[in-house]
JSON list of C-alpha atoms and ligand atoms in Angstrom, two decimals:
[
{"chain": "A", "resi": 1, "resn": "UNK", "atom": "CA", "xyz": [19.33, -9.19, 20.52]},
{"chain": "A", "resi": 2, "resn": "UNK", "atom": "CA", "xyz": [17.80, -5.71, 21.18]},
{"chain": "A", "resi": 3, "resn": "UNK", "atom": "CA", "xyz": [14.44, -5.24, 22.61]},
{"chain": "A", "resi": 4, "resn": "UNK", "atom": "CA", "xyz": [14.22, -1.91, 20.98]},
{"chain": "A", "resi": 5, "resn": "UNK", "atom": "CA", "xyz": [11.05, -1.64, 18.94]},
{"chain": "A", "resi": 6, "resn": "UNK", "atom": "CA", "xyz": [11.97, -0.20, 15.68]},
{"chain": "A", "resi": 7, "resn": "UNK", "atom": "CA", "xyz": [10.63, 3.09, 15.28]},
{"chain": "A", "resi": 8, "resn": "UNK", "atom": "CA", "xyz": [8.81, 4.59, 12.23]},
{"chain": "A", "resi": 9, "resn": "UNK", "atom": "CA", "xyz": [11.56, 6.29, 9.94]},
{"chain": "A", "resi": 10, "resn": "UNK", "atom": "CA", "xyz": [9.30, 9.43, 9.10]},
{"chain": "A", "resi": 11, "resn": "UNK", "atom": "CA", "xyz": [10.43, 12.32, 10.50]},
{"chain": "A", "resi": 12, "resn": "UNK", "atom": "CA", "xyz": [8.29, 13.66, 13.52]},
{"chain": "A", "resi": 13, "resn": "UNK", "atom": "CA", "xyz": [6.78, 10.22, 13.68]},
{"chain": "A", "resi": 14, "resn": "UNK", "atom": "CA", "xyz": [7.88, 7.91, 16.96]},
{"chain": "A", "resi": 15, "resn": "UNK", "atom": "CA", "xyz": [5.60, 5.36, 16.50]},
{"chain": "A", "resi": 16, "resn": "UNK", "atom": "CA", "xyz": [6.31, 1.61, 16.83]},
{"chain": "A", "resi": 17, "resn": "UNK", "atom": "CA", "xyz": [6.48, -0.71, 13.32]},
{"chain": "A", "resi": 18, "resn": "UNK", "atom": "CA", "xyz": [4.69, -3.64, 13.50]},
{"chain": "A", "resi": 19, "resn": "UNK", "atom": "CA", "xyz": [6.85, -6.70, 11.73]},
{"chain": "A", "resi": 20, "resn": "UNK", "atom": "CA", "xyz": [4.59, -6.62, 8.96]},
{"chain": "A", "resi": 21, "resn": "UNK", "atom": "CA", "xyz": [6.25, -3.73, 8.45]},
{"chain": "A", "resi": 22, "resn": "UNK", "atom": "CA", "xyz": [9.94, -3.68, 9.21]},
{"chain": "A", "resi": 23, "resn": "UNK", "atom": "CA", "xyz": [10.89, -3.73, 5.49]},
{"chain": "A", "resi": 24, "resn": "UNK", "atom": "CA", "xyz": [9.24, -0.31, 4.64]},
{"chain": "A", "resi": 25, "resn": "UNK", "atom": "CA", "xyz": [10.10, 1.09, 7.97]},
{"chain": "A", "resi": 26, "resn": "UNK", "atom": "CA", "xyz": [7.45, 2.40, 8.32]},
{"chain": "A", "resi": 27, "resn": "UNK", "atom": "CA", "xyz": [4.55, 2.81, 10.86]},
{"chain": "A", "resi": 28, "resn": "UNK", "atom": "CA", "xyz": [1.16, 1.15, 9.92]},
{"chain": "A", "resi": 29, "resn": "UNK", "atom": "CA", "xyz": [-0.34, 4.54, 9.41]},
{"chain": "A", "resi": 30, "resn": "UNK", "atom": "CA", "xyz": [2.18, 6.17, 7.73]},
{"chain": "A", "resi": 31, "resn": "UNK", "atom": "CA", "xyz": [2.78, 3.00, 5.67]},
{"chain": "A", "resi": 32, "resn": "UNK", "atom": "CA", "xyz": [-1.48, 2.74, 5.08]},
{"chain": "A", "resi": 33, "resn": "UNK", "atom": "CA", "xyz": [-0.54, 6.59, 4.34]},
{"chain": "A", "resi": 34, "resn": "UNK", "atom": "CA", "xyz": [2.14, 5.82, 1.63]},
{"chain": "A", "resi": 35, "resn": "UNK", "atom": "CA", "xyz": [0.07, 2.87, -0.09]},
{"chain": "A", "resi": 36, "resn": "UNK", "atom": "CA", "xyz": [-3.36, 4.96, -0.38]},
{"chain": "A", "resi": 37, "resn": "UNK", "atom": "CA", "xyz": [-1.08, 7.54, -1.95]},
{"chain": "A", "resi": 38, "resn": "UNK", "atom": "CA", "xyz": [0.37, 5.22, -4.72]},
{"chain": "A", "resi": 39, "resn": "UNK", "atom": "CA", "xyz": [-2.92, 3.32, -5.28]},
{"chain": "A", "resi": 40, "resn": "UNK", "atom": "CA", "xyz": [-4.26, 6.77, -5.97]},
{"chain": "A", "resi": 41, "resn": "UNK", "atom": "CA", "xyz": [-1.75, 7.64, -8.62]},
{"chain": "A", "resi": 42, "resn": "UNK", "atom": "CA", "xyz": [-1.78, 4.55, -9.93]},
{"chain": "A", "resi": 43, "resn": "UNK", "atom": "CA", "xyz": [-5.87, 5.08, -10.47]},
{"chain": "A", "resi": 44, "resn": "UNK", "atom": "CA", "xyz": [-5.34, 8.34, -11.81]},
{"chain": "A", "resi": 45, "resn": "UNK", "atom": "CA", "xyz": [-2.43, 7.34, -14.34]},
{"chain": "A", "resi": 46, "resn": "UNK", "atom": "CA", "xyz": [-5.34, 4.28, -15.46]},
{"chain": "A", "resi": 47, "resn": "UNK", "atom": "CA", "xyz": [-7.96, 6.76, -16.04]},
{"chain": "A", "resi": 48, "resn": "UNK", "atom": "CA", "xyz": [-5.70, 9.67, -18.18]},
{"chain": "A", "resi": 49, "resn": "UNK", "atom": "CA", "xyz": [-4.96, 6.03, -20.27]},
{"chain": "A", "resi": 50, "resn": "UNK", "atom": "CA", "xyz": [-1.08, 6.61, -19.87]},
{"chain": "A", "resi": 51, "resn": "UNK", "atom": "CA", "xyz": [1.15, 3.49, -19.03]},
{"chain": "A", "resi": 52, "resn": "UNK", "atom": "CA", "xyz": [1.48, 2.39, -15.33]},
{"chain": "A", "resi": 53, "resn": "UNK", "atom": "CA", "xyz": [5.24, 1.72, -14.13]},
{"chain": "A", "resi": 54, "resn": "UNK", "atom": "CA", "xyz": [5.28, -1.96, -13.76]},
{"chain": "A", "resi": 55, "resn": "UNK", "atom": "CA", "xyz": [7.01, -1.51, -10.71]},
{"chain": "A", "resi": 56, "resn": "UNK", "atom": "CA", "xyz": [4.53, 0.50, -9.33]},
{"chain": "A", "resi": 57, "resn": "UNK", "atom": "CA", "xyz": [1.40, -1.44, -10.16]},
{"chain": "A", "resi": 58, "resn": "UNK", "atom": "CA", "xyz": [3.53, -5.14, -8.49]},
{"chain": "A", "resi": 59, "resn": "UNK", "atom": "CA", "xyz": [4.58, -2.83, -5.77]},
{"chain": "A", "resi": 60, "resn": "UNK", "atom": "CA", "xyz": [0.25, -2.37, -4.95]},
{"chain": "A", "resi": 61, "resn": "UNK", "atom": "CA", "xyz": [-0.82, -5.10, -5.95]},
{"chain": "A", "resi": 62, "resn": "UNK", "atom": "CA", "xyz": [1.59, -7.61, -4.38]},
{"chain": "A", "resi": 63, "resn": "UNK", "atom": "CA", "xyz": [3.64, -6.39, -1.70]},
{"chain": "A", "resi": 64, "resn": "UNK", "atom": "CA", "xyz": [1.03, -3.80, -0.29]},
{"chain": "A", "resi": 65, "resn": "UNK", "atom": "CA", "xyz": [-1.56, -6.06, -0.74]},
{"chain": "A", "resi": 66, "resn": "UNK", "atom": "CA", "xyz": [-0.46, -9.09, 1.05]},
{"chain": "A", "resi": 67, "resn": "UNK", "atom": "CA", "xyz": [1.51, -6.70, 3.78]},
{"chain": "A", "resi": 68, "resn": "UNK", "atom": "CA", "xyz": [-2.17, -5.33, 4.50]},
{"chain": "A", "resi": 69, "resn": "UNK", "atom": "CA", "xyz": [-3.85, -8.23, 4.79]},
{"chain": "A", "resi": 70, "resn": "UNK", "atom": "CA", "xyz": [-0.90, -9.56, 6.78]},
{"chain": "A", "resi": 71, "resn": "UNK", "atom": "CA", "xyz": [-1.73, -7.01, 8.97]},
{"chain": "A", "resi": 72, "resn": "UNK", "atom": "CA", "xyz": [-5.58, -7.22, 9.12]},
{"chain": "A", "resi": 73, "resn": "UNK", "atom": "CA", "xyz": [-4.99, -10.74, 9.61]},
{"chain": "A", "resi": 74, "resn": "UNK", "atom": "CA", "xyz": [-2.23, -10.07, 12.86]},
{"chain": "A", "resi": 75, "resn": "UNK", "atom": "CA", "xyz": [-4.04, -7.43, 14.66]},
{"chain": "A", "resi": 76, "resn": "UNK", "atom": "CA", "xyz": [-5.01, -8.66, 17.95]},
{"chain": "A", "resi": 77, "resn": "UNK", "atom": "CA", "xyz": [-6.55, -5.19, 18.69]},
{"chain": "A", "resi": 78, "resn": "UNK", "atom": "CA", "xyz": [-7.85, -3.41, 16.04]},
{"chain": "A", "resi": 79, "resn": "UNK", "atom": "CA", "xyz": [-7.64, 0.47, 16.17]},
{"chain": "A", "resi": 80, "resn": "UNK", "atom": "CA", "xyz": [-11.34, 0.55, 14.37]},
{"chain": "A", "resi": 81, "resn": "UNK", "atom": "CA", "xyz": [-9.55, 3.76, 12.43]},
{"chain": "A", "resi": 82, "resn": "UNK", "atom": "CA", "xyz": [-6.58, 1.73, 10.80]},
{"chain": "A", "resi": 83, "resn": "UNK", "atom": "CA", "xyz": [-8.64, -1.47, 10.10]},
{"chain": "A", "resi": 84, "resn": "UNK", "atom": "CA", "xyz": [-11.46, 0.82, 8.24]},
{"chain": "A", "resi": 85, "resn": "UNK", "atom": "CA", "xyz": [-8.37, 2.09, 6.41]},
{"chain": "A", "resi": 86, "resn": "UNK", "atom": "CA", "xyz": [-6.86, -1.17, 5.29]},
{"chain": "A", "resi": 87, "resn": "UNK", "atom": "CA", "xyz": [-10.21, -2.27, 4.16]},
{"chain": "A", "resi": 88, "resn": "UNK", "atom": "CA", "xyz": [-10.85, 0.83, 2.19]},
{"chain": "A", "resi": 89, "resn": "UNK", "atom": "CA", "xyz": [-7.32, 0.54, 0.69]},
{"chain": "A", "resi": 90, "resn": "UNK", "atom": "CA", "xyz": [-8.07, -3.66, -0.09]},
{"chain": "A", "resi": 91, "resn": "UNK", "atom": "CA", "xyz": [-10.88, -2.18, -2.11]},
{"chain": "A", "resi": 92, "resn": "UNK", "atom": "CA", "xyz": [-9.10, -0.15, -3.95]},
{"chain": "A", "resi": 93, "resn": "UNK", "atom": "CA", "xyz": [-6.18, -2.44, -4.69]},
{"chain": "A", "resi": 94, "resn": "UNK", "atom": "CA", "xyz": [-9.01, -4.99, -6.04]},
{"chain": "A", "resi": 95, "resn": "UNK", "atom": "CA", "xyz": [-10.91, -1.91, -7.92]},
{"chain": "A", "resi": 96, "resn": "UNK", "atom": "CA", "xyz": [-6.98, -0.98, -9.78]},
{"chain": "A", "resi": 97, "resn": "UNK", "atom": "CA", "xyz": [-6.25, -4.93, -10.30]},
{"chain": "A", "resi": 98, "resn": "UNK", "atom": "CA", "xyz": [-10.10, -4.89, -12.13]},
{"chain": "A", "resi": 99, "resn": "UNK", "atom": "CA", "xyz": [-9.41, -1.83, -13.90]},
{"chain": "A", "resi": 100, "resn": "UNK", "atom": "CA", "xyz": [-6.07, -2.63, -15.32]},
{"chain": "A", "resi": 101, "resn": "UNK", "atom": "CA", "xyz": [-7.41, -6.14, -16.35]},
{"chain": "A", "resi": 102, "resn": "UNK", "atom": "CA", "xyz": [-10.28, -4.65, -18.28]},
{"chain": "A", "resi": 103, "resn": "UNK", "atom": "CA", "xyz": [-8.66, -1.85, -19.76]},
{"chain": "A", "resi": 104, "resn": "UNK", "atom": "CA", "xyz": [-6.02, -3.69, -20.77]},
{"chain": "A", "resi": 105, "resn": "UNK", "atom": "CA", "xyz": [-3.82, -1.10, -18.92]},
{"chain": "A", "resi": 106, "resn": "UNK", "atom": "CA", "xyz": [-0.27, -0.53, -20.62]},
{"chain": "A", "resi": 107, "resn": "UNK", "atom": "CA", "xyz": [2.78, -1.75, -18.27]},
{"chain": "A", "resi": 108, "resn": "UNK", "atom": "CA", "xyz": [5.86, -0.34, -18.68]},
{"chain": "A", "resi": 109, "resn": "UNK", "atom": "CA", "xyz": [8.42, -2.46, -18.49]},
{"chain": "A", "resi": 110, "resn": "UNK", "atom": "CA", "xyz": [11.87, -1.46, -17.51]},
{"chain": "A", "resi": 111, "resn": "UNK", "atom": "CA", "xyz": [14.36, -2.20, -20.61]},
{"chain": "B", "resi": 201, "resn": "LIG", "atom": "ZN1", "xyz": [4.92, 6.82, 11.27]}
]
């Protein structure tokens, strides 16, 4: 048993990951970082009309979801920063889920 916390694997980056997070080794703002990124893209690939990795679009809106409100849920102190963030990036995990619904967004599958 090590008592080591687990640091962030980004380089430069020493902070602690939460165990929400120990699968994307990441910190929660570089892993807040990486999912606003991705949602993003994801957005911008709905909006050009071009087919959205299905990958991608379970990676948002299943695993990023649920490991943000995971950690929304966990936080016994709230960094007012972060939580804004996680509620800004809920939103716009529900706004891509809405989008894709109604524009009957193309998934790709993986053969
Ligand atoms: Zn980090």
């Amino acid at each position: 048993m090590s008592t080591t916390a687990r640091q962030c694997h980004r380089p430069g980056c020493s902070s602690a990951i939460p165990p929400a997070l120990v699968c994307t080794q990441l910190c929660v703002n570089h892993f807040l970082d990486e999912a606003s990124v991705r949602a993003e893209q994801a957005f911008a690939y709905c909006q050009r009309g071009e087919p959205l990795r299905s990958a991608d679009l379970e990676w948002l809106l299943s695993d990023a979801l649920a490991t943000v409100q995971h950690l929304e849920a966990g936080a016994d102190e709230p960094d007012a920063d972060q939580r804004d963030r996680m509620l800004e990036l809920v939103l716009s995990l529900a706004n891509l889920h809405e989008y894709a619904a109604h524009h009957s967004i193309p998934i790709k599958r993986p053969a």
